[in-house]
CSV table of C-alpha atoms (C1' of nucleotides) in Angstrom, one decimal:
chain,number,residue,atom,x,y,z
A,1,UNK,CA,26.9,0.0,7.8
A,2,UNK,CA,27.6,1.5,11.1
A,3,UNK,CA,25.3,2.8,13.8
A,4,UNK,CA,26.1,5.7,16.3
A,5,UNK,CA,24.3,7.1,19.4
A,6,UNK,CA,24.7,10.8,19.6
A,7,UNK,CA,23.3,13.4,21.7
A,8,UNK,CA,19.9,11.2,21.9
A,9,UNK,CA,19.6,10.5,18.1
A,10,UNK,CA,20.5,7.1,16.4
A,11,UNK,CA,22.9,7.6,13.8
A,12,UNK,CA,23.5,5.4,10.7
A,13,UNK,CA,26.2,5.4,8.2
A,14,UNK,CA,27.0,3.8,5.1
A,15,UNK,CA,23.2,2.2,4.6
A,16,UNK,CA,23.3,0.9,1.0
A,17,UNK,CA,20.1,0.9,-1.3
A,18,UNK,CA,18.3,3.0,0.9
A,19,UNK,CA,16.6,6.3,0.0
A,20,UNK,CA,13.8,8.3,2.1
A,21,UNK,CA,12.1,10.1,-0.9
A,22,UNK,CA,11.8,6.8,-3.1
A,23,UNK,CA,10.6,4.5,-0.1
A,24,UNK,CA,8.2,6.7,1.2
A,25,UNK,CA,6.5,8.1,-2.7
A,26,UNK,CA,6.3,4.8,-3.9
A,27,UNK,CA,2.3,4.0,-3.0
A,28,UNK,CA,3.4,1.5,0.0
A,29,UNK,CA,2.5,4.0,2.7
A,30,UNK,CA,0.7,6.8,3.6
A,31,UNK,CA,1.7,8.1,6.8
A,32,UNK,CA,4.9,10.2,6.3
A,33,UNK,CA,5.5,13.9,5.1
A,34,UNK,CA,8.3,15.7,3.8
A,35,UNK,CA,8.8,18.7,6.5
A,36,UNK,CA,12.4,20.3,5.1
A,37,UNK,CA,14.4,18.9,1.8
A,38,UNK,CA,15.9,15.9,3.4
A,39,UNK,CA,13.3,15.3,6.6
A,40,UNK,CA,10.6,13.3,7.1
A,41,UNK,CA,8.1,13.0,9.8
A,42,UNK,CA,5.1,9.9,10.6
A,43,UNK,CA,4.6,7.6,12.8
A,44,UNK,CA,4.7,3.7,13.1
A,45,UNK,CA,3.5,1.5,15.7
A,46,UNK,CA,2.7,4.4,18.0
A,47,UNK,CA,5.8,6.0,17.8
A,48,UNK,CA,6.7,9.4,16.0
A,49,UNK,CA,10.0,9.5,14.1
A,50,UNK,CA,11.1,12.3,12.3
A,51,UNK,CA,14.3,10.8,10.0
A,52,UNK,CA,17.0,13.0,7.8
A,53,UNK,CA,19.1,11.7,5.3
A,54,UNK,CA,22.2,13.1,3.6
A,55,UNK,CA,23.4,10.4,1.0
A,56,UNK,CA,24.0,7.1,3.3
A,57,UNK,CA,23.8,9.1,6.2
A,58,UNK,CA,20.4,8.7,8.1
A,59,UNK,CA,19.7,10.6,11.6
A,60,UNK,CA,16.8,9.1,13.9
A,61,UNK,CA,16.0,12.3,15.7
A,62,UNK,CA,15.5,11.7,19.4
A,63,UNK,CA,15.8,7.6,18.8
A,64,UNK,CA,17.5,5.5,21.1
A,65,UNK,CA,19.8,2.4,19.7
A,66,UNK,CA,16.7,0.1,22.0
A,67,UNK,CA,14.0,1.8,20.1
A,68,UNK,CA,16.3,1.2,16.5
A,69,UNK,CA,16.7,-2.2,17.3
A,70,UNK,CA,12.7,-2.8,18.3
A,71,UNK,CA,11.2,-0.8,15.7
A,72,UNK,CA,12.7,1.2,12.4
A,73,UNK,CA,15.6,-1.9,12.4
A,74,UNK,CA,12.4,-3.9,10.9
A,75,UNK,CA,10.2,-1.1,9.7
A,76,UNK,CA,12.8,-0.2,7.6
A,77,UNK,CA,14.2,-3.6,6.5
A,78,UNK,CA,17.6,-2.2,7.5
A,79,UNK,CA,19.3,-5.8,7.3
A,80,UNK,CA,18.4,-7.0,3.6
A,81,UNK,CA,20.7,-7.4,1.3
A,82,UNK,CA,18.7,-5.5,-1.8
A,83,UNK,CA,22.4,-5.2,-4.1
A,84,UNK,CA,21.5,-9.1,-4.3
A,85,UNK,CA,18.3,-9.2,-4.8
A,86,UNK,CA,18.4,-6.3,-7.5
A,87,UNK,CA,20.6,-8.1,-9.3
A,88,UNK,CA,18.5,-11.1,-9.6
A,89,UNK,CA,15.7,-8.1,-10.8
A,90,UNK,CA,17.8,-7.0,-13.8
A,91,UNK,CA,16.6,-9.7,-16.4
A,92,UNK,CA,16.3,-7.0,-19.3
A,93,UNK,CA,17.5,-3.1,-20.2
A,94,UNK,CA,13.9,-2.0,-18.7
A,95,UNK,CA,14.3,-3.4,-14.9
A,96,UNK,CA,18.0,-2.6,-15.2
A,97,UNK,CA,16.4,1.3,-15.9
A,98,UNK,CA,13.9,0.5,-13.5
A,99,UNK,CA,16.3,-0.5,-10.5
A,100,UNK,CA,18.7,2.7,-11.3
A,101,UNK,CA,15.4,5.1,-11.2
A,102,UNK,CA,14.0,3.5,-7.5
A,103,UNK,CA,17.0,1.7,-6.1
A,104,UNK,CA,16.8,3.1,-3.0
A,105,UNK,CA,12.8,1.5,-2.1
A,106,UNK,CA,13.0,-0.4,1.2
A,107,UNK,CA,9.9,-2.9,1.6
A,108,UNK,CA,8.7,-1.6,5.2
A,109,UNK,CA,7.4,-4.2,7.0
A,110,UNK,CA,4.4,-2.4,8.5
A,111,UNK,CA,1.7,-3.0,11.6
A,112,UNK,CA,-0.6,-5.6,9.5
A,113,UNK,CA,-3.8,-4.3,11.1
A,114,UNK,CA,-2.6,-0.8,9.7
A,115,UNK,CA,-2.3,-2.2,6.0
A,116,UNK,CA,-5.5,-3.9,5.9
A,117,UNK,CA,-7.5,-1.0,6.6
A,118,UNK,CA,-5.2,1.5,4.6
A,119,UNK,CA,-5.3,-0.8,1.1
A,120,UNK,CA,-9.3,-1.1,2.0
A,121,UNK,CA,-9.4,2.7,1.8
A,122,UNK,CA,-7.1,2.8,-1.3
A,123,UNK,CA,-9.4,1.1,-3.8
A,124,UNK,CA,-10.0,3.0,-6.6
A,125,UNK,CA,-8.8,6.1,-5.3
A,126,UNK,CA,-5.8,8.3,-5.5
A,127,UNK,CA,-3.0,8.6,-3.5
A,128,UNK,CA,-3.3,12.0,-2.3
A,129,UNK,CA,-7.2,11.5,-1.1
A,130,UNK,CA,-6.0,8.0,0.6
A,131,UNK,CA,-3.7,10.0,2.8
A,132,UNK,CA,-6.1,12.4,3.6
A,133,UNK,CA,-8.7,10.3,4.7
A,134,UNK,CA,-5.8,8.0,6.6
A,135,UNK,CA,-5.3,11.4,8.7
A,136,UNK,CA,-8.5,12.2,9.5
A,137,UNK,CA,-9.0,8.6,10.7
A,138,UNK,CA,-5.9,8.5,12.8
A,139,UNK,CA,-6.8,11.9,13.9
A,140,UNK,CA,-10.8,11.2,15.1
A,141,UNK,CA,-10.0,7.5,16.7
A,142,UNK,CA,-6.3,7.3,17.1
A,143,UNK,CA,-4.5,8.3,20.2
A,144,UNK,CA,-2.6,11.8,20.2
A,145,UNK,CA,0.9,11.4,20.0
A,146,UNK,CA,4.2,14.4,19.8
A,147,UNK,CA,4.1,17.1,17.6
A,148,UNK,CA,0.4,16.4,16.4
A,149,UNK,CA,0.5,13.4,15.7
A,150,UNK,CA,-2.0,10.1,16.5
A,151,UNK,CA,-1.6,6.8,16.5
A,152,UNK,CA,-3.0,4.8,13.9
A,153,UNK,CA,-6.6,3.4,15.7
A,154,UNK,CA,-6.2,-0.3,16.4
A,155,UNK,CA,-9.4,-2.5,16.4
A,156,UNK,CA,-10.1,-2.0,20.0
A,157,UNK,CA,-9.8,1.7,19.4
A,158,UNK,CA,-12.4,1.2,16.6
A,159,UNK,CA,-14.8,-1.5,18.8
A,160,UNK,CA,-18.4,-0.6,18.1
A,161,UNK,CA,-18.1,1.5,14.9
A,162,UNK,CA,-20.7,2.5,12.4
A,163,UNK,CA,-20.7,3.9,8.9
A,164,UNK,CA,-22.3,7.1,10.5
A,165,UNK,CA,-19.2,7.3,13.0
A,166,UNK,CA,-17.4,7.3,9.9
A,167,UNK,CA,-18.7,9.6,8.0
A,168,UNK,CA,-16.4,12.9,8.8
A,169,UNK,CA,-13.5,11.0,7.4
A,170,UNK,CA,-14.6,11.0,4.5
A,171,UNK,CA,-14.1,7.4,3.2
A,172,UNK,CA,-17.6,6.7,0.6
A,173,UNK,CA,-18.6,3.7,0.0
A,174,UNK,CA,-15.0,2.6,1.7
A,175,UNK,CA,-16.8,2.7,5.2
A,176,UNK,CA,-18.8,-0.2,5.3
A,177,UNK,CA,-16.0,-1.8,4.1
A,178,UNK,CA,-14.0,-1.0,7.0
A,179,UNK,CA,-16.8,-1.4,9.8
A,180,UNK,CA,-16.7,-5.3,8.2
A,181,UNK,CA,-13.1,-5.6,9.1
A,182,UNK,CA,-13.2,-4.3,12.3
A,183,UNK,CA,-15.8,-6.7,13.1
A,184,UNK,CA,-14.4,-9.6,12.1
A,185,UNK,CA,-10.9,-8.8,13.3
A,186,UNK,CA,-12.3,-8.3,16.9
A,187,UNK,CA,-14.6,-11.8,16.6
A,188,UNK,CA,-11.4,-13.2,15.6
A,189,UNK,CA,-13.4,-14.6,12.4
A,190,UNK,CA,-10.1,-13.2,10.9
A,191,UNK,CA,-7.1,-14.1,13.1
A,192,UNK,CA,-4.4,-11.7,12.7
A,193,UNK,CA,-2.2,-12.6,15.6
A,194,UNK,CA,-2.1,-15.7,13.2
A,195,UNK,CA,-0.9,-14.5,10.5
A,196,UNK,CA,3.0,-14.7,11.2
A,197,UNK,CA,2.6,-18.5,11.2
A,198,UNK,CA,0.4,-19.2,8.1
A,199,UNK,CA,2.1,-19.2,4.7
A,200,UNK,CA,0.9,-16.9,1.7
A,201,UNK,CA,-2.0,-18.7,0.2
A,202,UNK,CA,-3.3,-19.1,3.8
A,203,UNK,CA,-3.5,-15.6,5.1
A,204,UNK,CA,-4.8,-14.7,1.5
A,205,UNK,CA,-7.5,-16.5,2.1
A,206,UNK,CA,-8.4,-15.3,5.7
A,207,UNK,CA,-7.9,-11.6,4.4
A,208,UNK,CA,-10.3,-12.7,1.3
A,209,UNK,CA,-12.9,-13.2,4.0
A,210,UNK,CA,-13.2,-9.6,4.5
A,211,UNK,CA,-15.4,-7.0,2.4
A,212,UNK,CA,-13.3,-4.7,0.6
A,213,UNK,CA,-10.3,-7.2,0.2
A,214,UNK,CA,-9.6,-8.9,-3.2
A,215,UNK,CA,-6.6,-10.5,-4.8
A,216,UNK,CA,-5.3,-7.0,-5.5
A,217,UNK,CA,-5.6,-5.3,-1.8
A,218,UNK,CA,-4.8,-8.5,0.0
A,219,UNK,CA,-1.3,-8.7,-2.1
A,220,UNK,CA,-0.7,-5.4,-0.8
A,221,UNK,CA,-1.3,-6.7,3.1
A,222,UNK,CA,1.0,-9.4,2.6
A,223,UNK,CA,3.9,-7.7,0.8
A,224,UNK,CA,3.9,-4.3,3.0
A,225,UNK,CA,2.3,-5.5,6.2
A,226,UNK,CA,3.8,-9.3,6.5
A,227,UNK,CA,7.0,-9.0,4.5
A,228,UNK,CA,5.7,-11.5,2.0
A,229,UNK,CA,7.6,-10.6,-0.8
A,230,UNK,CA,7.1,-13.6,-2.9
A,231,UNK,CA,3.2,-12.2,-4.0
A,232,UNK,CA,3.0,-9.4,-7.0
A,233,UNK,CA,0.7,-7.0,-6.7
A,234,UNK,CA,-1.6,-6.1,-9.7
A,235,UNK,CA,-3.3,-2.5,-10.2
A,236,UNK,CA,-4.0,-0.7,-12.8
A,237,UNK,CA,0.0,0.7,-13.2
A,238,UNK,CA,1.4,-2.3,-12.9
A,239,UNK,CA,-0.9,-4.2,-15.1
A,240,UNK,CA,-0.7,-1.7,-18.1
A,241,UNK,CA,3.0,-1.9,-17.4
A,242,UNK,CA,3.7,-5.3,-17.7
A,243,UNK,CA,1.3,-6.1,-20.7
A,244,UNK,CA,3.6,-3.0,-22.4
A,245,UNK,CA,6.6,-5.1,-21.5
A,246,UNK,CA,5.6,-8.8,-21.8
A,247,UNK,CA,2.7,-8.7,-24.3
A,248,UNK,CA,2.8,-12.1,-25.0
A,249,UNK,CA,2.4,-13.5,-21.3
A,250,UNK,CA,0.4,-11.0,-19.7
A,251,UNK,CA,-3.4,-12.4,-20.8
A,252,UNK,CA,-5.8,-11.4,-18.6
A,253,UNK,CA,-5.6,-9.5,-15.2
A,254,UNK,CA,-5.3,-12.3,-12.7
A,255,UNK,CA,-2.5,-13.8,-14.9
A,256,UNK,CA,-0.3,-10.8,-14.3
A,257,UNK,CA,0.3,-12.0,-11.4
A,258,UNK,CA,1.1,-14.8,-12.0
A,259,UNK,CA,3.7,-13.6,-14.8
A,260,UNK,CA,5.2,-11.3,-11.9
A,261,UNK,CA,6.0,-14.6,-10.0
A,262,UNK,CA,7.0,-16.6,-13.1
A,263,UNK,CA,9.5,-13.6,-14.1
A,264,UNK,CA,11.1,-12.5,-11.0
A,265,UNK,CA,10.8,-15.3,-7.9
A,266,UNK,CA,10.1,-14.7,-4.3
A,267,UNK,CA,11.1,-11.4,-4.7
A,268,UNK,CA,8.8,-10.6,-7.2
A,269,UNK,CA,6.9,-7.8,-4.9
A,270,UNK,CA,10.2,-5.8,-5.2
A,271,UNK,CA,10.5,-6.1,-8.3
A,272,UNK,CA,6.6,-4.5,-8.6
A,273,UNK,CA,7.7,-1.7,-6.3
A,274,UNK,CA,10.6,-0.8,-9.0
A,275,UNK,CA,8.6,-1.2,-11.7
A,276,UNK,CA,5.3,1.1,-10.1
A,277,UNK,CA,7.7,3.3,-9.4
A,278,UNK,CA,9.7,3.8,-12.7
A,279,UNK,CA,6.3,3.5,-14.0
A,280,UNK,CA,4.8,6.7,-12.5
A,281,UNK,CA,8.2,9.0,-12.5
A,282,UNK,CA,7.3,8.7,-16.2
A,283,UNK,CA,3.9,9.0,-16.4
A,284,UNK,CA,3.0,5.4,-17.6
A,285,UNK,CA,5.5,5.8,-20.4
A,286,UNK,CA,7.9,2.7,-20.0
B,1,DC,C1',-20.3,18.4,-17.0
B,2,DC,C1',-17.0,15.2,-17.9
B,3,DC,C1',-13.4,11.9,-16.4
B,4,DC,C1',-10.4,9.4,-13.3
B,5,DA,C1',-8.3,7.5,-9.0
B,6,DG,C1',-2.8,1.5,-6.2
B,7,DG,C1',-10.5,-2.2,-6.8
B,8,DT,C1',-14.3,-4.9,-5.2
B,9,DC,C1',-18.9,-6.7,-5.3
B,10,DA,C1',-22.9,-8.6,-7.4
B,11,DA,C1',-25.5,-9.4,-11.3
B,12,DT,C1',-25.5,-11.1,-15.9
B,13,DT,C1',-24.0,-13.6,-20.0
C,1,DA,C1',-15.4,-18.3,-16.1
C,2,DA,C1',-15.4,-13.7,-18.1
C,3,DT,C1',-17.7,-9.1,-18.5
C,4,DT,C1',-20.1,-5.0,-16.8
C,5,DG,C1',-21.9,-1.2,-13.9
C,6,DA,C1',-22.4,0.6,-9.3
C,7,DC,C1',-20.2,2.3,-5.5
C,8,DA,C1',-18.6,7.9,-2.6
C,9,DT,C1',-15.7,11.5,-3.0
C,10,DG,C1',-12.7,15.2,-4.6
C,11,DG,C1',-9.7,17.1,-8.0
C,12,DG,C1',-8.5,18.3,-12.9
DNA sequence: CCCCAGGTCAATT
DNA sequence: AATTGACATGGG
Protein backbone atom coordinates (compact mmCIF):
# COMPACT_ATOMS: atom_id res chain seq x y z
CA UNK A 1 0.00 0.00 0.00
CA UNK A 2 1.09 3.46 -0.60
CA UNK A 3 -0.28 6.72 0.59
CA UNK A 4 -0.07 10.17 -1.33
CA UNK A 5 -0.96 13.76 -0.31
CA UNK A 6 -2.35 15.58 -3.32
CA UNK A 7 -3.91 18.83 -3.76
CA UNK A 8 -5.41 18.51 0.00
CA UNK A 9 -6.84 14.91 -0.46
CA UNK A 10 -5.13 11.72 1.07
CA UNK A 11 -4.52 9.33 -1.55
CA UNK A 12 -4.11 5.54 -1.19
CA UNK A 13 -3.03 2.95 -3.49
CA UNK A 14 -2.84 -0.66 -3.71
CA UNK A 15 -5.28 -1.26 -0.41
CA UNK A 16 -5.97 -5.01 -0.55
CA UNK A 17 -9.35 -6.55 0.69
CA UNK A 18 -10.89 -3.37 0.87
CA UNK A 19 -14.18 -2.39 -0.78
CA UNK A 20 -16.56 0.77 -0.01
CA UNK A 21 -19.89 -0.70 -1.17
CA UNK A 22 -19.38 -4.14 0.74
CA UNK A 23 -18.05 -2.46 4.12
CA UNK A 24 -20.55 0.08 4.27
CA UNK A 25 -24.01 -2.38 3.14
CA UNK A 26 -23.03 -4.95 5.37
CA UNK A 27 -25.46 -3.97 8.54
CA UNK A 28 -22.23 -2.62 10.70
CA UNK A 29 -23.13 1.01 10.13
CA UNK A 30 -25.48 3.35 9.43
CA UNK A 31 -24.09 6.59 8.72
CA UNK A 32 -22.84 6.65 5.12
CA UNK A 33 -24.58 7.28 1.70
CA UNK A 34 -23.71 6.50 -1.68
CA UNK A 35 -23.69 10.18 -3.44
CA UNK A 36 -22.25 9.14 -7.19
CA UNK A 37 -21.27 5.36 -8.37
CA UNK A 38 -18.05 5.21 -6.54
CA UNK A 39 -18.49 8.07 -3.60
CA UNK A 40 -19.49 7.93 -0.30
CA UNK A 41 -20.26 10.50 2.21
CA UNK A 42 -20.82 10.26 6.48
CA UNK A 43 -19.22 11.19 9.17
CA UNK A 44 -17.16 9.56 12.11
CA UNK A 45 -16.02 11.07 15.23
CA UNK A 46 -17.20 14.47 14.24
CA UNK A 47 -15.62 14.61 11.13
CA UNK A 48 -17.23 14.52 7.48
CA UNK A 49 -15.36 12.41 4.90
CA UNK A 50 -16.55 11.99 1.63
CA UNK A 51 -14.20 8.81 0.11
CA UNK A 52 -14.02 7.51 -3.77
CA UNK A 53 -12.73 4.32 -4.80
CA UNK A 54 -11.64 3.08 -8.21
CA UNK A 55 -10.39 -0.64 -7.70
CA UNK A 56 -7.44 -0.24 -4.94
CA UNK A 57 -7.48 3.25 -5.40
CA UNK A 58 -9.19 5.20 -2.50
CA UNK A 59 -9.26 9.30 -2.50
CA UNK A 60 -9.93 11.00 1.08
CA UNK A 61 -11.38 14.20 -0.33
CA UNK A 62 -10.07 17.22 1.57
CA UNK A 63 -8.09 14.68 4.22
CA UNK A 64 -4.84 15.54 5.40
CA UNK A 65 -2.07 12.49 5.91
CA UNK A 66 -2.54 13.95 10.15
CA UNK A 67 -6.18 13.42 9.98
CA UNK A 68 -5.53 9.71 8.01
CA UNK A 69 -3.32 8.79 10.51
CA UNK A 70 -5.69 10.00 13.61
CA UNK A 71 -8.89 8.79 12.33
CA UNK A 72 -9.95 6.67 8.99
CA UNK A 73 -6.17 4.71 9.53
CA UNK A 74 -8.28 3.04 12.46
CA UNK A 75 -11.86 3.61 11.36
CA UNK A 76 -11.05 1.78 8.51
CA UNK A 77 -8.76 -0.95 9.84
CA UNK A 78 -6.39 0.09 7.15
CA UNK A 79 -3.35 -2.02 8.73
CA UNK A 80 -4.94 -5.72 9.07
CA UNK A 81 -3.86 -8.17 7.27
CA UNK A 82 -7.56 -9.78 6.20
CA UNK A 83 -5.67 -12.19 3.02
CA UNK A 84 -4.58 -14.02 6.40
CA UNK A 85 -7.22 -14.02 8.27
CA UNK A 86 -9.64 -15.07 5.22
CA UNK A 87 -7.70 -17.83 4.74
CA UNK A 88 -8.03 -19.14 8.22
CA UNK A 89 -12.10 -18.35 7.29
CA UNK A 90 -12.21 -20.81 4.35
CA UNK A 91 -12.90 -24.08 6.28
CA UNK A 92 -15.58 -25.38 3.59
CA UNK A 93 -16.83 -24.56 -0.25
CA UNK A 94 -19.60 -22.17 1.53
CA UNK A 95 -17.10 -19.59 3.45
CA UNK A 96 -14.72 -20.01 0.45
CA UNK A 97 -18.15 -18.54 -1.62
CA UNK A 98 -18.78 -16.50 1.18
CA UNK A 99 -15.18 -14.67 1.34
CA UNK A 100 -15.17 -14.23 -2.77
CA UNK A 101 -18.87 -12.55 -2.47
CA UNK A 102 -17.83 -9.84 0.62
CA UNK A 103 -14.03 -9.91 0.63
CA UNK A 104 -13.63 -6.52 0.56
CA UNK A 105 -15.67 -5.86 4.41
CA UNK A 106 -13.29 -3.95 6.67
CA UNK A 107 -14.43 -4.21 10.53
CA UNK A 108 -14.57 -0.38 11.32
CA UNK A 109 -13.58 0.21 14.58
CA UNK A 110 -16.22 2.81 15.47
CA UNK A 111 -16.93 5.62 18.44
CA UNK A 112 -18.22 2.92 21.15
CA UNK A 113 -20.77 5.48 22.54
CA UNK A 114 -22.05 5.63 18.80
CA UNK A 115 -22.59 1.70 18.62
CA UNK A 116 -24.34 1.29 21.75
CA UNK A 117 -27.00 3.55 21.03
CA UNK A 118 -27.18 2.64 17.24
CA UNK A 119 -27.47 -1.47 17.95
CA UNK A 120 -30.20 -0.20 20.81
CA UNK A 121 -32.17 1.35 17.94
CA UNK A 122 -31.60 -1.66 15.60
CA UNK A 123 -33.61 -4.23 17.58
CA UNK A 124 -36.08 -5.75 15.69
CA UNK A 125 -36.07 -3.30 12.98
CA UNK A 126 -34.85 -2.92 9.49
CA UNK A 127 -32.01 -1.45 8.27
CA UNK A 128 -33.43 1.25 6.22
CA UNK A 129 -35.79 2.65 9.29
CA UNK A 130 -32.58 2.27 11.64
CA UNK A 131 -30.79 4.76 9.39
CA UNK A 132 -33.53 6.93 9.27
CA UNK A 133 -34.16 7.33 12.80
CA UNK A 134 -30.05 7.53 13.32
CA UNK A 135 -30.41 10.78 11.09
CA UNK A 136 -33.03 12.39 12.63
CA UNK A 137 -31.25 11.84 15.98
CA UNK A 138 -27.90 13.16 14.76
CA UNK A 139 -29.86 15.85 13.14
CA UNK A 140 -32.20 17.09 16.46
CA UNK A 141 -29.13 16.67 19.11
CA UNK A 142 -25.97 16.47 17.19
CA UNK A 143 -23.84 19.34 16.23
CA UNK A 144 -24.05 20.71 12.51
CA UNK A 145 -21.13 19.78 10.67
CA UNK A 146 -20.08 20.51 6.39
CA UNK A 147 -22.32 19.79 3.80
CA UNK A 148 -25.36 19.07 6.20
CA UNK A 149 -24.12 16.96 8.17
CA UNK A 150 -24.13 16.57 12.38
CA UNK A 151 -22.30 14.91 14.58
CA UNK A 152 -23.43 11.96 16.19
CA UNK A 153 -24.87 13.38 19.90
CA UNK A 154 -22.51 12.27 22.63
CA UNK A 155 -23.94 11.72 26.19
CA UNK A 156 -23.34 15.21 27.23
CA UNK A 157 -25.14 16.39 24.12
CA UNK A 158 -28.04 14.04 25.29
CA UNK A 159 -27.78 15.04 29.32
CA UNK A 160 -31.27 15.45 30.64
CA UNK A 161 -33.29 13.57 27.92
CA UNK A 162 -36.82 12.19 28.02
CA UNK A 163 -38.85 9.85 26.01
CA UNK A 164 -41.00 12.96 25.04
CA UNK A 165 -37.73 14.75 23.75
CA UNK A 166 -37.48 11.76 21.75
CA UNK A 167 -40.36 11.40 20.22
CA UNK A 168 -39.88 13.31 16.66
CA UNK A 169 -37.22 10.76 15.90
CA UNK A 170 -39.18 8.30 15.75
CA UNK A 171 -37.60 5.48 17.73
CA UNK A 172 -41.03 3.44 19.59
CA UNK A 173 -40.53 1.58 22.25
CA UNK A 174 -36.59 2.06 21.42
CA UNK A 175 -36.64 5.43 23.44
CA UNK A 176 -36.82 4.52 26.86
CA UNK A 177 -34.30 2.31 26.04
CA UNK A 178 -31.92 4.90 25.04
CA UNK A 179 -32.87 7.55 27.82
CA UNK A 180 -31.57 4.35 30.16
CA UNK A 181 -28.24 4.43 28.52
CA UNK A 182 -27.74 7.85 28.58
CA UNK A 183 -28.29 7.83 32.20
CA UNK A 184 -26.15 5.43 33.14
CA UNK A 185 -23.35 6.33 30.86
CA UNK A 186 -23.26 9.91 32.41
CA UNK A 187 -23.54 8.41 36.23
CA UNK A 188 -20.69 6.35 35.07
CA UNK A 189 -22.84 3.23 36.34
CA UNK A 190 -21.52 2.02 32.92
CA UNK A 191 -17.87 3.14 32.38
CA UNK A 192 -17.13 3.48 28.89
CA UNK A 193 -13.74 5.22 29.08
CA UNK A 194 -13.12 1.72 30.68
CA UNK A 195 -13.81 -0.29 28.26
CA UNK A 196 -10.44 -0.30 26.25
CA UNK A 197 -8.88 -2.05 29.25
CA UNK A 198 -11.52 -4.72 30.27
CA UNK A 199 -11.41 -7.99 28.24
CA UNK A 200 -14.67 -9.32 26.39
CA UNK A 201 -16.69 -11.05 29.03
CA UNK A 202 -16.14 -7.85 31.14
CA UNK A 203 -17.46 -5.10 29.02
CA UNK A 204 -20.31 -7.60 28.09
CA UNK A 205 -21.30 -7.53 31.28
CA UNK A 206 -21.16 -3.75 31.92
CA UNK A 207 -23.07 -3.26 28.50
CA UNK A 208 -25.65 -6.03 29.85
CA UNK A 209 -26.41 -3.50 32.56
CA UNK A 210 -28.17 -1.37 30.21
CA UNK A 211 -31.95 -1.66 28.95
CA UNK A 212 -32.15 -2.50 25.54
CA UNK A 213 -28.74 -4.46 25.47
CA UNK A 214 -28.72 -8.28 25.28
CA UNK A 215 -26.24 -10.93 24.20
CA UNK A 216 -27.08 -10.09 20.62
CA UNK A 217 -26.69 -6.05 20.61
CA UNK A 218 -23.84 -6.06 23.08
CA UNK A 219 -21.83 -8.53 20.49
CA UNK A 220 -22.44 -5.97 18.07
CA UNK A 221 -20.78 -3.06 20.52
CA UNK A 222 -17.90 -5.09 20.98
CA UNK A 223 -17.12 -6.25 17.44
CA UNK A 224 -17.90 -2.82 15.60
CA UNK A 225 -17.34 -0.33 18.35
CA UNK A 226 -14.17 -2.10 20.37
CA UNK A 227 -12.58 -4.15 17.66
CA UNK A 228 -13.39 -7.32 19.50
CA UNK A 229 -13.44 -9.58 16.91
CA UNK A 230 -13.17 -12.80 18.81
CA UNK A 231 -17.38 -12.47 19.81
CA UNK A 232 -20.02 -13.76 16.95
CA UNK A 233 -22.87 -12.04 16.64
CA UNK A 234 -26.24 -13.90 16.52
CA UNK A 235 -29.55 -12.38 14.73
CA UNK A 236 -31.97 -13.74 12.96
CA UNK A 237 -29.69 -14.08 9.49
CA UNK A 238 -26.98 -15.35 10.96
CA UNK A 239 -28.75 -17.84 13.09
CA UNK A 240 -30.90 -19.33 10.24
CA UNK A 241 -27.67 -19.35 8.34
CA UNK A 242 -25.63 -21.32 10.38
CA UNK A 243 -28.33 -23.95 11.55
CA UNK A 244 -28.60 -24.38 7.33
CA UNK A 245 -24.91 -24.91 7.35
CA UNK A 246 -24.04 -26.85 10.63
CA UNK A 247 -27.31 -28.47 11.55
CA UNK A 248 -25.90 -30.68 13.87
CA UNK A 249 -24.10 -28.10 16.15
CA UNK A 250 -26.25 -25.22 16.00
CA UNK A 251 -28.93 -26.23 19.01
CA UNK A 252 -30.54 -23.54 20.34
CA UNK A 253 -29.92 -19.65 19.83
CA UNK A 254 -27.35 -18.81 22.42
CA UNK A 255 -25.32 -21.91 21.22
CA UNK A 256 -24.84 -20.30 17.86
CA UNK A 257 -22.69 -18.43 19.23
CA UNK A 258 -20.84 -20.41 20.67
CA UNK A 259 -20.46 -22.63 17.39
CA UNK A 260 -19.30 -19.25 15.70
CA UNK A 261 -16.33 -19.24 18.11
CA UNK A 262 -15.78 -23.02 18.18
CA UNK A 263 -15.67 -22.85 14.18
CA UNK A 264 -13.72 -19.95 13.20
CA UNK A 265 -11.44 -18.44 16.45
CA UNK A 266 -10.87 -14.87 17.48
CA UNK A 267 -11.81 -13.87 14.28
CA UNK A 268 -14.97 -15.40 14.36
CA UNK A 269 -16.90 -11.78 14.09
CA UNK A 270 -15.46 -11.61 10.48
CA UNK A 271 -16.23 -14.49 9.69
CA UNK A 272 -20.25 -13.42 10.69
CA UNK A 273 -19.72 -10.28 8.66
CA UNK A 274 -18.96 -12.65 5.42
CA UNK A 275 -21.38 -14.93 6.13
CA UNK A 276 -24.43 -11.92 6.92
CA UNK A 277 -23.34 -10.68 3.97
CA UNK A 278 -23.38 -13.63 1.45
CA UNK A 279 -26.37 -14.35 3.42
CA UNK A 280 -28.49 -11.33 2.31
CA UNK A 281 -26.99 -10.82 -1.44
CA UNK A 282 -28.91 -14.06 -1.81
CA UNK A 283 -31.82 -13.60 -0.02
CA UNK A 284 -31.25 -16.22 2.87
CA UNK A 285 -30.62 -18.80 0.21
CA UNK A 286 -27.09 -20.20 1.26
C1' DC B 1 -55.61 -6.10 7.40
C1' DC B 2 -51.86 -8.89 7.49
C1' DC B 3 -46.80 -9.70 8.23
C1' DC B 4 -42.09 -8.54 9.20
C1' DA B 5 -37.78 -5.99 10.59
C1' DG B 6 -29.50 -7.11 12.63
C1' DG B 7 -34.07 -8.18 19.79
C1' DT B 8 -35.08 -7.51 24.57
C1' DC B 9 -37.87 -7.80 28.59
C1' DA B 10 -40.91 -9.88 31.83
C1' DA B 11 -44.13 -13.32 32.86
C1' DT B 12 -45.08 -18.07 32.73
C1' DT B 13 -44.24 -23.02 32.49
C1' DA C 1 -33.70 -23.13 31.98
C1' DA C 2 -36.80 -22.73 27.98
C1' DT C 3 -40.88 -20.60 25.81
C1' DT C 4 -44.12 -16.80 24.73
C1' DG C 5 -46.21 -12.27 23.81
C1' DA C 6 -45.70 -7.35 24.06
C1' DC C 7 -43.27 -3.62 22.63
C1' DA C 8 -43.61 1.31 18.40
C1' DT C 9 -43.22 2.25 13.80
C1' DG C 10 -43.27 2.08 8.80
C1' DG C 11 -43.15 -0.49 4.56
C1' DG C 12 -44.64 -4.31 1.54
Amino acid sequence: MRIEFKSNNTILYDVPDFNLDQTFSCGQCFRWNNISPDTYIGVAFGRVLKITQNDGKFIMHNTSVEDFNKIWNGYFDIPRNYGEIKKSLAIDSVMEKAIASGGGIRILRQDVWETIISFIISSSNNIPRIKKIITALCENFGEPLEEGLYSFPSPENLRGITEDDLAPIRAGYRAKYMVDAVNKVLSGDVDISSFDKLDTDSVRQELLKINGIGNKVADCILLFGLGRTDVFPVDVWINNTMCKLYPDRCTSLNNVRLVGRELFGNYCGIAQQYLFYYARENGGNI
